[in-house]
Coordinates of N, CA and C in Angstrom, one line a residue:
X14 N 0.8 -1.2 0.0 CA 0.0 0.0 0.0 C 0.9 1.3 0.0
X15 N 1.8 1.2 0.6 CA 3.2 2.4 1.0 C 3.5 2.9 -0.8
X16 N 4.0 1.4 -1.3 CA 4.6 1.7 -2.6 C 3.5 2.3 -3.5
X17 N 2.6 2.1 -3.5 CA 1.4 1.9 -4.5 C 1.0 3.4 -4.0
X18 N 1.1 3.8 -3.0 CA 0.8 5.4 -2.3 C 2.1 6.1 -3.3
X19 N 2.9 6.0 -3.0 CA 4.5 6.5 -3.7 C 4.4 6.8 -4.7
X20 N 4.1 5.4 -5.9 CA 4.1 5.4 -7.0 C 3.1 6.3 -7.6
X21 N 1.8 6.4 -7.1 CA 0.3 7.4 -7.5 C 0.9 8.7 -7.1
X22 N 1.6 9.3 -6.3 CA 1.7 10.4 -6.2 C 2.9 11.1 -6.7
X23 N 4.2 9.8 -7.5 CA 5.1 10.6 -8.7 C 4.4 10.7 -9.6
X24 N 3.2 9.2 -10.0 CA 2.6 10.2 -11.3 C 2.2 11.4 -11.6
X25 N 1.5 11.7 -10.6 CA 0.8 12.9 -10.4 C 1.6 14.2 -10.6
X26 N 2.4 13.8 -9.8 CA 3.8 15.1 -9.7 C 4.2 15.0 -11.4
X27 N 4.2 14.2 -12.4 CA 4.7 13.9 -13.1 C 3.7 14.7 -13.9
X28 N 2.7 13.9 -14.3 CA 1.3 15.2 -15.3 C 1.2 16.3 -14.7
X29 N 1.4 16.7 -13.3 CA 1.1 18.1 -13.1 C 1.8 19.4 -13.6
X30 N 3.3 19.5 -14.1 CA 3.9 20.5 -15.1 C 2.9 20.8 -16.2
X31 N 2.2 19.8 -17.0 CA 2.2 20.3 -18.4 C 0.8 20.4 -18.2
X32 N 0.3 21.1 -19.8 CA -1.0 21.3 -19.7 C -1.9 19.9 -20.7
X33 N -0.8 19.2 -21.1 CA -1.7 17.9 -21.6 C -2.8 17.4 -20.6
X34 N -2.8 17.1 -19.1 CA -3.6 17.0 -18.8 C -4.3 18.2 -17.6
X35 N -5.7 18.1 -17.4 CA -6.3 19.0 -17.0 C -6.1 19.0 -15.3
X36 N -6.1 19.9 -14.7 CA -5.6 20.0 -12.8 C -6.6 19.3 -12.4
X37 N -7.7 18.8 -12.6 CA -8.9 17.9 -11.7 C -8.6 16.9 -11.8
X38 N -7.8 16.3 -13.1 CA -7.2 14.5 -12.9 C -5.9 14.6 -11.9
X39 N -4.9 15.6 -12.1 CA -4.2 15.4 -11.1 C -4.8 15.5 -9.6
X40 N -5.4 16.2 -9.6 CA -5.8 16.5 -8.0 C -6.3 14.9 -7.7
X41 N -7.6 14.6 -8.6 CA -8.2 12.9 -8.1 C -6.9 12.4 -7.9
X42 N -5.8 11.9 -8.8 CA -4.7 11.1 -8.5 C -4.2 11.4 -7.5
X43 N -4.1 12.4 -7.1 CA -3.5 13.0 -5.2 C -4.5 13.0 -4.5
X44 N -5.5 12.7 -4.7 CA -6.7 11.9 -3.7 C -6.3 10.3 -3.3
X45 N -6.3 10.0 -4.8 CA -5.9 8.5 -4.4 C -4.6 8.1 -3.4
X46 N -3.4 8.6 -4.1 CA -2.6 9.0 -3.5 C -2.6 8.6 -2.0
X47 N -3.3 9.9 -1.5 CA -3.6 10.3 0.2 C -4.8 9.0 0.4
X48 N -5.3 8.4 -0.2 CA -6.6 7.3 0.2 C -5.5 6.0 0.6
X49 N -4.8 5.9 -0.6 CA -3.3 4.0 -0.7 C -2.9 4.8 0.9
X50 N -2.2 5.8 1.4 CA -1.2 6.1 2.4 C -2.2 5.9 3.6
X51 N -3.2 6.3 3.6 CA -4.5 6.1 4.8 C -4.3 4.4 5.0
X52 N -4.6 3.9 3.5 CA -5.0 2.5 4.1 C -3.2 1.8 4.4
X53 N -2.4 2.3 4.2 CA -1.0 1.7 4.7 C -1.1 2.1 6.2
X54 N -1.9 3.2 6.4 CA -1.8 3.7 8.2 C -2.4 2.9 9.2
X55 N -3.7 2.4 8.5 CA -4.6 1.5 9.2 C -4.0 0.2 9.0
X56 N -3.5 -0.5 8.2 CA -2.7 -2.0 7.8 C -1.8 -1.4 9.3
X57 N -1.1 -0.7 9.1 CA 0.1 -0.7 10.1 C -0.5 -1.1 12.0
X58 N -1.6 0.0 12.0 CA -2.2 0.2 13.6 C -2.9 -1.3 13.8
X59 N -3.3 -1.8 12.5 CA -4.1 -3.2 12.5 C -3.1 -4.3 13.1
X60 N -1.7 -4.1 12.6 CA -0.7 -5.0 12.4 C -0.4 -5.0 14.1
X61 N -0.2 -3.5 14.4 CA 0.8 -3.5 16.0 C -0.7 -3.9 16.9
X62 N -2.0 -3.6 16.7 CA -3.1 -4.2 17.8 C -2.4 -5.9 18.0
X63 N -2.8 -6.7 16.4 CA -3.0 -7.5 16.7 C -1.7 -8.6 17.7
X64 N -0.5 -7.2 17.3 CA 0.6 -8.3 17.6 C 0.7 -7.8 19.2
X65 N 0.1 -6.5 19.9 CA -0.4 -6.6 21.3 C -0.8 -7.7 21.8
X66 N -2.2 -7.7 20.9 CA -3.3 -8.8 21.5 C -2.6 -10.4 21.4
X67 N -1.8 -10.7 21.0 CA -0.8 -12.1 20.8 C -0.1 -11.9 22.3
X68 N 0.8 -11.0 22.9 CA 1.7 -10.9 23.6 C 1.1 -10.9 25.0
X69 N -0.4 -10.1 24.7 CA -1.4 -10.2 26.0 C -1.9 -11.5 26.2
X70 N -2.5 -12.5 25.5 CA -3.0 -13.8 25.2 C -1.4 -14.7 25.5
X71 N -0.5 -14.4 25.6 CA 0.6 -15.4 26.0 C 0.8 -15.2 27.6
X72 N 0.4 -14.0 27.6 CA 0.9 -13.1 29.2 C -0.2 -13.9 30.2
X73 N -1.5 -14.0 29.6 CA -2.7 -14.6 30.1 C -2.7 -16.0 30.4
X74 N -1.9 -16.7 29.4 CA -1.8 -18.1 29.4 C -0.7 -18.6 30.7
X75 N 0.6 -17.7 30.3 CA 1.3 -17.6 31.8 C 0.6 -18.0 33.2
X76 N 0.2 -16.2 33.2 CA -0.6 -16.3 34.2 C -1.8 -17.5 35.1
X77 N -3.0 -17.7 33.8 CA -3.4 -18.7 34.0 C -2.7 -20.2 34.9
X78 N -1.5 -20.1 34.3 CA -0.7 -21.3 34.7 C -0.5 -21.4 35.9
X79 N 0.6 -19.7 36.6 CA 0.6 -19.8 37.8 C -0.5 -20.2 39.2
X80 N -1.6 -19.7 38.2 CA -3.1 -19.8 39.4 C -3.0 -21.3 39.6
X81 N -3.0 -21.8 38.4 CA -3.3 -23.4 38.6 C -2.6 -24.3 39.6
X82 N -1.4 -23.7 39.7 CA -0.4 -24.1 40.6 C -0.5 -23.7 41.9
X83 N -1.0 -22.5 42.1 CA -1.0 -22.0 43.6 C -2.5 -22.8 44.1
X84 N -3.7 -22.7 43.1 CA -4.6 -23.5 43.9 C -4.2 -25.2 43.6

């Protein structure tokens, strides 16, 4: 998603000098742009939750164990 963000926004940089194409396609392309980099932001926060929720779920399992042992 990073790259694919990257890549949409040299194109853009790229048609935006000349007048072959009109400023409303570049702008959508730097929408899209800014939409690929949102969804690389949310993949990322998705990535670090779930790898909390793995480290809390081992911490739990631990835990769990000790109890079993004390009672």
């Amino acid at each position: 998603a990073v790259a694919a963000s990257l890549l949409t926004l040299v194109f853009g940089t790229l048609l935006a000098p000349g007048e072959a194409v009109a400023p409303g396609v570049v702008l959508l392309i730097g929408g899209v742009a800014l939409l690929a980099a949102g969804i690389a932001l949310i993949e990322l926060v998705l990535r670090m939750l779930l790898a909390q929720a793995v480290d809390r779920d081992a911490e739990a399992g631990r835990m769990q164990a000790e109890l079993e042992e004390v009672i």
